[in-house]
Short mmCIF file of C-alpha atoms and ligand atoms in Angstrom, two decimals:
data_model
loop_
_atom_site.label_atom_id
_atom_site.label_comp_id
_atom_site.label_asym_id
_atom_site.label_seq_id
_atom_site.Cartn_x
_atom_site.Cartn_y
_atom_site.Cartn_z
CA MET A 1 -13.60 11.72 18.11
CA ALA A 2 -17.05 10.65 16.89
CA PHE A 3 -17.39 9.99 13.17
CA ALA A 4 -20.44 9.34 10.99
CA GLU A 5 -21.71 5.76 10.71
CA LEU A 6 -20.28 3.78 7.79
CA LYS A 7 -22.73 3.40 4.89
CA ASN A 8 -20.63 1.12 2.66
CA ASP A 9 -18.95 -1.50 4.82
CA LEU A 10 -18.21 -4.07 2.07
CA PHE A 11 -14.44 -3.61 2.40
CA LEU A 12 -14.40 -4.07 6.19
CA ARG A 13 -16.76 -7.04 5.91
CA ALA A 14 -14.52 -8.74 3.35
CA LEU A 15 -11.52 -8.10 5.61
CA ARG A 16 -13.34 -9.75 8.51
CA GLY A 17 -14.26 -12.72 6.30
CA GLU A 18 -18.01 -11.98 6.55
CA GLU A 19 -20.40 -12.82 3.73
CA VAL A 20 -20.77 -10.13 1.03
CA PRO A 21 -23.07 -9.82 -2.03
CA ARG A 22 -20.01 -8.94 -4.13
CA PRO A 23 -16.33 -8.26 -3.50
CA PRO A 24 -15.35 -4.69 -2.58
CA VAL A 25 -12.97 -2.87 -4.90
CA TRP A 26 -10.27 -0.24 -4.55
CA MET A 27 -7.13 0.42 -6.59
CA MET A 28 -3.60 0.98 -5.38
CA ARG A 29 -2.58 4.53 -6.42
CA GLN A 30 -6.24 5.31 -7.10
CA ALA A 31 -5.43 8.93 -6.28
CA GLY A 32 -2.89 10.03 -8.83
CA ARG A 33 -1.74 11.30 -12.16
CA TYR A 34 -4.29 9.51 -14.39
CA LEU A 35 -6.95 11.85 -12.92
CA PRO A 36 -7.09 15.34 -14.54
CA GLU A 37 -8.47 16.65 -11.22
CA TYR A 38 -5.29 15.44 -9.48
CA MET A 39 -3.06 17.02 -12.16
CA GLU A 40 -4.75 20.35 -11.61
CA ILE A 41 -3.65 20.29 -7.95
CA ALA A 42 -0.23 18.85 -8.88
CA ARG A 43 0.43 21.83 -11.16
CA LYS A 44 -0.05 24.22 -8.26
CA TYR A 45 1.65 22.43 -5.35
CA ASP A 46 4.73 20.20 -5.25
CA PHE A 47 4.47 16.57 -4.14
CA PHE A 48 5.30 16.90 -0.45
CA THR A 49 3.24 20.10 -0.10
CA ARG A 50 0.30 18.01 -1.30
CA CYS A 51 1.12 15.39 1.36
CA GLU A 52 1.75 17.91 4.16
CA THR A 53 -1.32 20.11 3.67
CA PRO A 54 -4.30 18.26 5.22
CA GLU A 55 -6.86 20.08 3.01
CA LEU A 56 -4.98 19.07 -0.17
CA ALA A 57 -4.33 15.48 0.97
CA CYS A 58 -8.02 15.19 1.88
CA GLU A 59 -9.24 16.57 -1.44
CA ILE A 60 -6.92 14.22 -3.40
CA THR A 61 -7.96 11.21 -1.28
CA VAL A 62 -11.66 11.82 -1.97
CA GLN A 63 -11.27 12.41 -5.75
CA PRO A 64 -11.32 8.71 -6.78
CA ILE A 65 -14.32 8.08 -4.49
CA ASP A 66 -16.28 10.74 -6.41
CA ILE A 67 -14.92 9.88 -9.86
CA VAL A 68 -14.26 6.13 -10.09
CA LYS A 69 -16.43 5.17 -7.10
CA THR A 70 -14.25 2.65 -5.30
CA ASP A 71 -15.44 1.02 -2.06
CA ALA A 72 -12.55 2.33 0.08
CA ALA A 73 -10.41 5.46 0.25
CA ILE A 74 -6.65 5.32 0.83
CA LEU A 75 -5.03 8.36 2.35
CA PHE A 76 -2.97 10.39 -0.11
CA SER A 77 0.57 10.40 1.30
CA ASP A 78 3.74 8.41 0.67
CA ILE A 79 5.71 5.65 2.37
CA LEU A 80 8.81 7.89 2.32
CA VAL A 81 7.49 10.19 5.04
CA ILE A 82 9.06 7.67 7.47
CA PRO A 83 12.63 8.31 6.24
CA GLN A 84 11.78 12.02 6.46
CA ALA A 85 10.67 11.60 10.09
CA LEU A 86 13.93 9.70 10.74
CA GLY A 87 15.82 12.80 9.59
CA PHE A 88 16.45 12.14 5.91
CA GLU A 89 15.73 14.56 3.09
CA VAL A 90 13.56 13.07 0.35
CA GLN A 91 13.19 14.78 -3.01
CA MET A 92 10.50 13.72 -5.46
CA ILE A 93 11.97 14.28 -8.91
CA LYS A 94 9.69 14.41 -11.92
CA GLY A 95 10.33 11.53 -14.30
CA LYS A 96 12.77 9.88 -11.87
CA GLY A 97 10.90 9.33 -8.61
CA PRO A 98 12.24 9.64 -5.06
CA VAL A 99 15.85 10.57 -4.27
CA LEU A 100 17.45 10.61 -0.79
CA PRO A 101 20.64 12.67 -1.18
CA GLY A 102 21.89 11.73 2.32
CA HIS A 103 21.26 8.00 1.96
CA ILE A 104 23.03 5.57 4.30
CA LYS A 105 26.50 4.55 3.13
CA SER A 106 28.19 3.34 6.33
CA GLU A 107 27.65 1.31 9.48
CA GLU A 108 28.03 4.48 11.56
CA ALA A 109 25.25 6.18 9.60
CA ALA A 110 22.98 3.17 10.09
CA PHE A 111 23.67 3.01 13.85
CA ALA A 112 22.94 6.75 14.11
CA VAL A 113 19.31 6.28 13.03
CA LEU A 114 16.95 6.55 15.99
CA ALA A 115 13.14 6.60 15.89
CA GLU A 116 12.05 9.54 18.07
CA ASP A 117 8.70 11.33 18.33
CA ILE A 118 7.48 9.87 15.04
CA PRO A 119 3.74 10.59 15.46
CA ALA A 120 4.51 14.20 16.45
CA LYS A 121 6.75 14.68 13.42
CA LEU A 122 4.02 13.27 11.16
CA ASP A 123 1.19 15.13 12.84
CA TYR A 124 0.11 16.53 9.46
CA VAL A 125 -0.75 12.96 8.39
CA MET A 126 -2.96 12.55 11.47
CA LYS A 127 -4.69 15.85 10.72
CA ALA A 128 -5.24 14.74 7.09
CA ILE A 129 -6.74 11.44 8.28
CA THR A 130 -9.15 13.08 10.71
CA LEU A 131 -10.21 15.68 8.14
CA THR A 132 -10.69 12.99 5.47
CA ARG A 133 -12.76 10.81 7.81
CA GLN A 134 -14.99 13.82 8.49
CA THR A 135 -15.22 14.72 4.80
CA LEU A 136 -16.03 11.15 3.72
CA ASN A 137 -18.87 11.29 6.23
CA GLY A 138 -19.20 7.48 6.28
CA ARG A 139 -19.42 6.99 2.49
CA VAL A 140 -16.55 4.45 2.47
CA PRO A 141 -13.88 3.40 4.98
CA LEU A 142 -10.48 5.11 5.07
CA ILE A 143 -7.27 3.07 4.75
CA GLY A 144 -4.02 4.25 6.35
CA PHE A 145 -0.65 2.78 5.35
CA ALA A 146 3.09 2.53 5.80
CA GLY A 147 5.94 0.95 3.88
CA ALA A 148 7.35 -2.31 5.18
CA PRO A 149 10.76 -2.09 6.90
CA TRP A 150 12.54 -3.94 4.06
CA THR A 151 11.15 -1.57 1.40
CA ILE A 152 11.93 1.55 3.47
CA PHE A 153 15.43 0.16 4.16
CA CYS A 154 15.88 -0.24 0.37
CA TYR A 155 15.27 3.49 -0.23
CA MET A 156 17.28 4.63 2.82
CA VAL A 157 20.35 2.68 1.70
CA GLU A 158 20.05 2.82 -2.10
CA GLY A 159 19.03 6.51 -2.06
CA GLN A 160 16.71 6.12 -5.05
CA GLY A 161 14.55 3.65 -6.93
CA SER A 162 16.30 0.70 -8.56
CA LYS A 163 15.45 -2.51 -10.41
CA SER A 164 17.65 -4.65 -8.16
CA PHE A 165 18.37 -2.51 -5.03
CA SER A 166 21.82 -4.11 -5.09
CA LEU A 167 23.34 -1.51 -2.71
CA ALA A 168 20.64 -2.31 -0.14
CA LYS A 169 21.21 -6.05 -0.45
CA LYS A 170 25.00 -5.63 -0.33
CA PHE A 171 24.59 -3.62 2.88
CA CYS A 172 22.79 -6.56 4.55
CA TYR A 173 25.61 -8.98 3.71
CA GLN A 174 28.43 -6.53 4.46
CA TYR A 175 27.08 -5.17 7.72
CA PRO A 176 25.17 -7.93 9.53
CA ASP A 177 25.09 -5.86 12.78
CA SER A 178 24.03 -2.43 11.63
CA ALA A 179 21.51 -3.58 8.98
CA PRO A 180 19.22 -5.15 11.64
CA HIS A 181 19.63 -2.03 13.81
CA LEU A 182 18.29 0.10 10.97
CA MET A 183 15.43 -2.32 10.27
CA LYS A 184 14.49 -2.34 13.96
CA GLU A 185 14.35 1.45 14.12
CA ILE A 186 12.23 1.58 10.96
CA THR A 187 9.93 -1.06 12.48
CA ARG A 188 9.57 0.92 15.72
CA ALA A 189 8.84 4.10 13.78
CA SER A 190 6.29 2.32 11.57
CA ILE A 191 4.43 0.79 14.52
CA GLU A 192 4.06 4.15 16.27
CA TYR A 193 3.06 5.75 12.98
CA LEU A 194 0.39 3.16 12.15
CA GLN A 195 -1.04 3.18 15.69
CA ALA A 196 -1.31 6.98 15.54
CA GLN A 197 -3.13 6.71 12.19
CA VAL A 198 -5.73 4.47 13.82
CA GLN A 199 -6.11 6.96 16.68
CA ALA A 200 -6.65 9.70 14.09
CA GLY A 201 -9.39 7.75 12.30
CA ALA A 202 -7.91 5.16 9.90
CA GLN A 203 -10.29 2.17 9.80
CA ALA A 204 -7.93 -0.30 8.14
CA LEU A 205 -4.21 -0.36 7.34
CA GLN A 206 -2.02 -1.67 4.55
CA VAL A 207 1.70 -2.37 4.79
CA PHE A 208 3.44 -2.09 1.40
CA ASP A 209 6.49 -4.33 0.91
CA SER A 210 6.93 -3.35 -2.73
CA TRP A 211 10.42 -4.85 -3.03
CA ALA A 212 9.92 -8.12 -1.10
CA GLY A 213 10.11 -10.01 -4.40
CA LEU A 214 13.77 -9.05 -4.81
CA LEU A 215 14.64 -11.37 -1.93
CA SER A 216 15.24 -15.12 -2.02
CA PRO A 217 12.85 -17.08 0.21
CA GLU A 218 15.63 -17.44 2.81
CA ASP A 219 16.47 -13.72 2.78
CA PHE A 220 12.78 -12.82 2.92
CA ASN A 221 12.59 -14.89 6.13
CA GLU A 222 15.48 -12.95 7.59
CA TRP A 223 15.15 -9.38 6.31
CA SER A 224 11.47 -8.87 5.71
CA LEU A 225 9.16 -11.35 7.42
CA PRO A 226 10.19 -10.86 11.10
CA TYR A 227 9.55 -7.12 10.87
CA LEU A 228 6.24 -7.59 9.04
CA LEU A 229 5.15 -9.98 11.80
CA GLU A 230 6.20 -7.54 14.51
CA ILE A 231 4.17 -4.76 12.90
CA SER A 232 1.19 -7.05 12.35
CA ALA A 233 1.17 -8.10 16.01
CA ALA A 234 1.34 -4.47 17.14
CA ILE A 235 -1.66 -3.44 14.98
CA SER A 236 -3.68 -6.63 15.50
CA ASN A 237 -6.66 -4.61 16.83
CA THR A 238 -7.14 -3.01 13.41
CA PRO A 239 -7.94 -4.97 10.23
CA HIS A 240 -4.84 -4.87 8.06
CA ILE A 241 -3.41 -6.08 4.77
CA LEU A 242 0.17 -7.21 4.22
CA PHE A 243 1.23 -6.70 0.61
CA ALA A 244 4.63 -8.30 0.03
CA LYS A 245 4.77 -7.92 -3.73
CA GLY A 246 6.45 -10.83 -5.47
CA ALA A 247 6.95 -12.85 -2.28
CA TRP A 248 4.57 -15.65 -3.30
CA TYR A 249 6.84 -18.06 -1.41
CA GLY A 250 5.98 -16.25 1.85
CA LEU A 251 2.17 -16.44 1.56
CA GLU A 252 1.72 -19.44 3.80
CA ARG A 253 3.95 -18.08 6.56
CA MET A 254 2.38 -14.61 6.40
CA ALA A 255 -1.10 -16.12 6.57
CA PHE A 256 -0.47 -18.39 9.52
CA LYS A 257 2.09 -16.41 11.54
CA SER A 258 0.72 -12.88 11.23
CA GLN A 259 -2.46 -11.27 12.54
CA ALA A 260 -3.31 -9.93 9.06
CA SER A 261 -6.90 -9.92 7.82
CA ALA A 262 -5.78 -10.10 4.20
CA LEU A 263 -2.73 -10.60 2.02
CA GLY A 264 -2.15 -8.52 -1.10
CA LEU A 265 -1.05 -10.29 -4.28
CA GLY A 266 0.90 -9.18 -7.32
CA TRP A 267 -0.02 -10.59 -10.74
CA ASP A 268 2.77 -13.15 -10.43
CA VAL A 269 0.51 -15.41 -8.30
CA SER A 270 -2.56 -17.31 -9.50
CA PRO A 271 -5.73 -17.10 -7.39
CA GLU A 272 -5.76 -20.89 -7.08
CA TYR A 273 -2.16 -21.07 -5.82
CA ALA A 274 -2.70 -18.29 -3.26
CA ARG A 275 -5.93 -19.77 -1.91
CA GLU A 276 -4.38 -23.21 -1.60
CA LYS A 277 -1.48 -21.78 0.43
CA VAL A 278 -3.53 -19.61 2.83
CA GLY A 279 -6.70 -21.72 3.16
CA ASP A 280 -9.42 -19.85 5.01
CA ARG A 281 -7.01 -18.04 7.34
CA VAL A 282 -7.09 -14.70 5.48
CA SER A 283 -8.84 -12.78 2.72
CA LEU A 284 -6.94 -12.20 -0.52
CA GLN A 285 -6.53 -8.90 -2.35
CA GLY A 286 -5.45 -8.26 -5.92
CA ASN A 287 -4.23 -8.80 -8.54
CA PHE A 288 -5.18 -7.41 -11.95
CA ASP A 289 -2.14 -6.31 -13.94
CA PRO A 290 -2.59 -2.51 -14.31
CA ALA A 291 -1.22 -2.77 -17.88
CA LYS A 292 -4.35 -4.81 -18.71
CA LEU A 293 -6.49 -1.75 -17.97
CA HIS A 294 -5.53 -0.72 -21.50
CA LEU A 295 -7.62 -3.55 -22.99
CA PRO A 296 -10.73 -2.46 -24.92
CA ILE A 297 -13.47 -2.02 -22.29
CA PRO A 298 -15.59 -5.11 -23.19
CA GLU A 299 -12.51 -7.37 -23.05
CA LEU A 300 -11.29 -5.63 -19.88
CA LYS A 301 -14.60 -6.37 -18.17
CA LYS A 302 -14.53 -9.98 -19.34
CA GLN A 303 -11.10 -10.47 -17.80
CA VAL A 304 -12.15 -8.80 -14.54
CA HIS A 305 -15.18 -11.12 -14.34
CA SER A 306 -12.90 -14.08 -14.91
CA MET A 307 -10.58 -12.90 -12.10
CA ILE A 308 -13.56 -12.70 -9.70
CA ARG A 309 -14.77 -16.19 -10.68
CA ARG A 310 -11.30 -17.57 -9.99
CA PHE A 311 -10.88 -15.86 -6.59
CA GLY A 312 -14.52 -16.33 -5.62
CA LYS A 313 -16.72 -13.59 -4.20
CA GLN A 314 -16.05 -14.32 -0.54
CA ARG A 315 -12.91 -13.42 1.41
CA TYR A 316 -11.77 -11.44 -1.59
CA ILE A 317 -10.99 -7.75 -2.22
CA ALA A 318 -10.68 -6.79 -5.89
CA ASN A 319 -7.68 -4.61 -6.64
CA LEU A 320 -4.75 -4.29 -9.03
CA GLY A 321 -1.52 -6.26 -8.67
CA HIS A 322 0.39 -2.97 -8.25
CA GLY A 323 -0.31 0.77 -8.52
CA MET A 324 -2.22 2.57 -11.29
CA THR A 325 0.03 4.16 -13.88
CA PRO A 326 -0.47 7.74 -15.18
CA ASP A 327 -1.30 6.61 -18.74
CA ILE A 328 -4.53 4.78 -17.88
CA PRO A 329 -7.67 6.39 -19.34
CA VAL A 330 -10.14 7.35 -16.59
CA ASP A 331 -12.93 5.50 -18.48
CA HIS A 332 -10.95 2.28 -18.21
CA ALA A 333 -10.41 2.76 -14.46
CA LYS A 334 -14.18 3.29 -14.13
CA ALA A 335 -14.85 0.16 -16.22
CA PHE A 336 -12.64 -1.89 -13.87
CA VAL A 337 -14.70 -0.75 -10.88
CA GLU A 338 -18.03 -1.26 -12.72
CA ALA A 339 -17.04 -4.79 -13.77
CA ILE A 340 -16.51 -5.73 -10.13
CA LYS A 341 -19.82 -4.16 -9.09
CA GLU A 342 -21.55 -6.21 -11.84
CA SER A 343 -20.41 -9.40 -10.11
CA GLU A 344 -23.28 -8.93 -7.64
CA PHE A 345 -25.48 -10.34 -10.42
CA PHE A 346 -23.56 -13.48 -11.27
O1 CP3 B 401 -3.61 6.38 -4.00
C1 CP3 B 401 -2.82 5.80 -3.26
O2 CP3 B 401 -2.45 4.62 -3.41
C2 CP3 B 401 -2.33 6.53 -2.02
C3 CP3 B 401 -1.12 7.27 -2.15
C4 CP3 B 401 0.23 6.60 -2.30
C5 CP3 B 401 1.30 7.23 -2.98
N1 CP3 B 401 2.42 6.46 -2.79
C6 CP3 B 401 1.22 8.50 -3.70
C7 CP3 B 401 2.23 8.79 -4.74
C8 CP3 B 401 0.70 5.39 -1.77
C9 CP3 B 401 -0.03 4.30 -1.01
C10 CP3 B 401 2.10 5.32 -2.09
C11 CP3 B 401 2.97 4.22 -1.64
C12 CP3 B 401 4.34 4.14 -2.17
N2 CP3 B 401 5.24 5.15 -2.41
C13 CP3 B 401 5.00 2.92 -2.42
C14 CP3 B 401 4.42 1.53 -2.19
C15 CP3 B 401 3.48 1.14 -3.25
C16 CP3 B 401 4.14 0.90 -4.59
O3 CP3 B 401 3.74 1.60 -5.52
O4 CP3 B 401 4.98 0.01 -4.67
C17 CP3 B 401 6.29 3.22 -2.89
C18 CP3 B 401 7.37 2.22 -3.31
C19 CP3 B 401 6.43 4.64 -2.86
C20 CP3 B 401 7.63 5.45 -3.21
C21 CP3 B 401 7.34 6.32 -4.36
N3 CP3 B 401 6.56 7.45 -4.33
C22 CP3 B 401 7.79 6.15 -5.70
C23 CP3 B 401 8.67 5.00 -6.19
C24 CP3 B 401 7.25 7.20 -6.44
C25 CP3 B 401 7.48 7.50 -7.90
C26 CP3 B 401 6.63 6.59 -8.72
C27 CP3 B 401 6.06 7.24 -9.92
O5 CP3 B 401 5.13 6.62 -10.47
O6 CP3 B 401 6.50 8.34 -10.31
C28 CP3 B 401 6.46 7.98 -5.57
C29 CP3 B 401 5.67 9.17 -5.95
C30 CP3 B 401 4.21 9.09 -5.75
N4 CP3 B 401 3.60 8.68 -4.59
C31 CP3 B 401 3.22 9.45 -6.70
C32 CP3 B 401 1.97 9.30 -6.06
C33 CP3 B 401 0.60 9.58 -6.60
C34 CP3 B 401 3.49 9.97 -8.11
C35 CP3 B 401 4.15 11.29 -8.15
C36 CP3 B 401 3.21 12.46 -8.32
O7 CP3 B 401 1.97 12.28 -8.30
O8 CP3 B 401 3.70 13.58 -8.44
#
């Protein structure tokens, strides 16, 4: 498949560690409920219909490029399409989030999970990627993604969101044989899924380990890191970002043991700490607290400028420390992006 030449390559340059006039910017959950244009589509089609219909996923992916003018697009989809492809029903319940009614409660259920024909089962994602690449026509690069095995495991065992994911952690201690089986199958599925996304046109990838921070450093080394490293090695031909939210203690190991181009940071890590740990091995991405987008715009811009000064303009991708929330005024999202673009002049 031949695609148009890339006009804005700031994001890919920053991932490769090449010199840039200013850092690129995108926002996690940049396509979503804070945009009235997204809500208009959300009123007509339920969540997974939006994910499974390439024309809708494409339209939603491109909305923030037109409206808030970020330097990269991230495909509209969800990390929970992997449990779906592994045979689990996922419901997206308004006001509550995802629910997996048939979540894993026993060793037998964990051993029964087998990754089979994942790219074929998620062919609608590949179609959405190819269509979006064509529609973007080289304006900005397109990011594909998957959840990290630990985070997917959390949902498959817990069956819903949780502050502590205590059922998922308990499962690891109770069933030391079947828990790794499940993580290995999720890893295999994720690798095939990410490789197929690249084939379909994704130019960079991000792996979201949203719940890594629930683990102690020792448990992170056992239940999260090995699988992140396996995925990273398998996608080493494509620039990719590992975002293990809250796992500041794993930065050094992720930087030096993985093939990642960048590491994502939550707002729990200072730019200085992260840079000291990773040296020049990787670029850093993050980490503005999305709650701070509610600051009055002049103060918001001041704080964004300060963040850029602390990270430095090179080997840095400006982003939030976690996803956008639905209550953020669009003007404030635009101001965040503008503030980063202004850094070209300081
Ligand atoms: O714009 C983008 O970032 C791309 C699209 C995207 C979504 N989910 C769309 C979505 C991405 C990258 C994700 C990843 C995702 N999904 C993660 C990892 C990142 C993170 O936020 O930690 C996780 C843990 C999920 C699982 C998930 N999906 C949850 C917990 C929820 C409910 C959260 C909420 O705010 O209600 C979802 C639903 C979801 N996925 C929404 C969107 C835009 C909101 C629901 C809706 O729009 O109807």
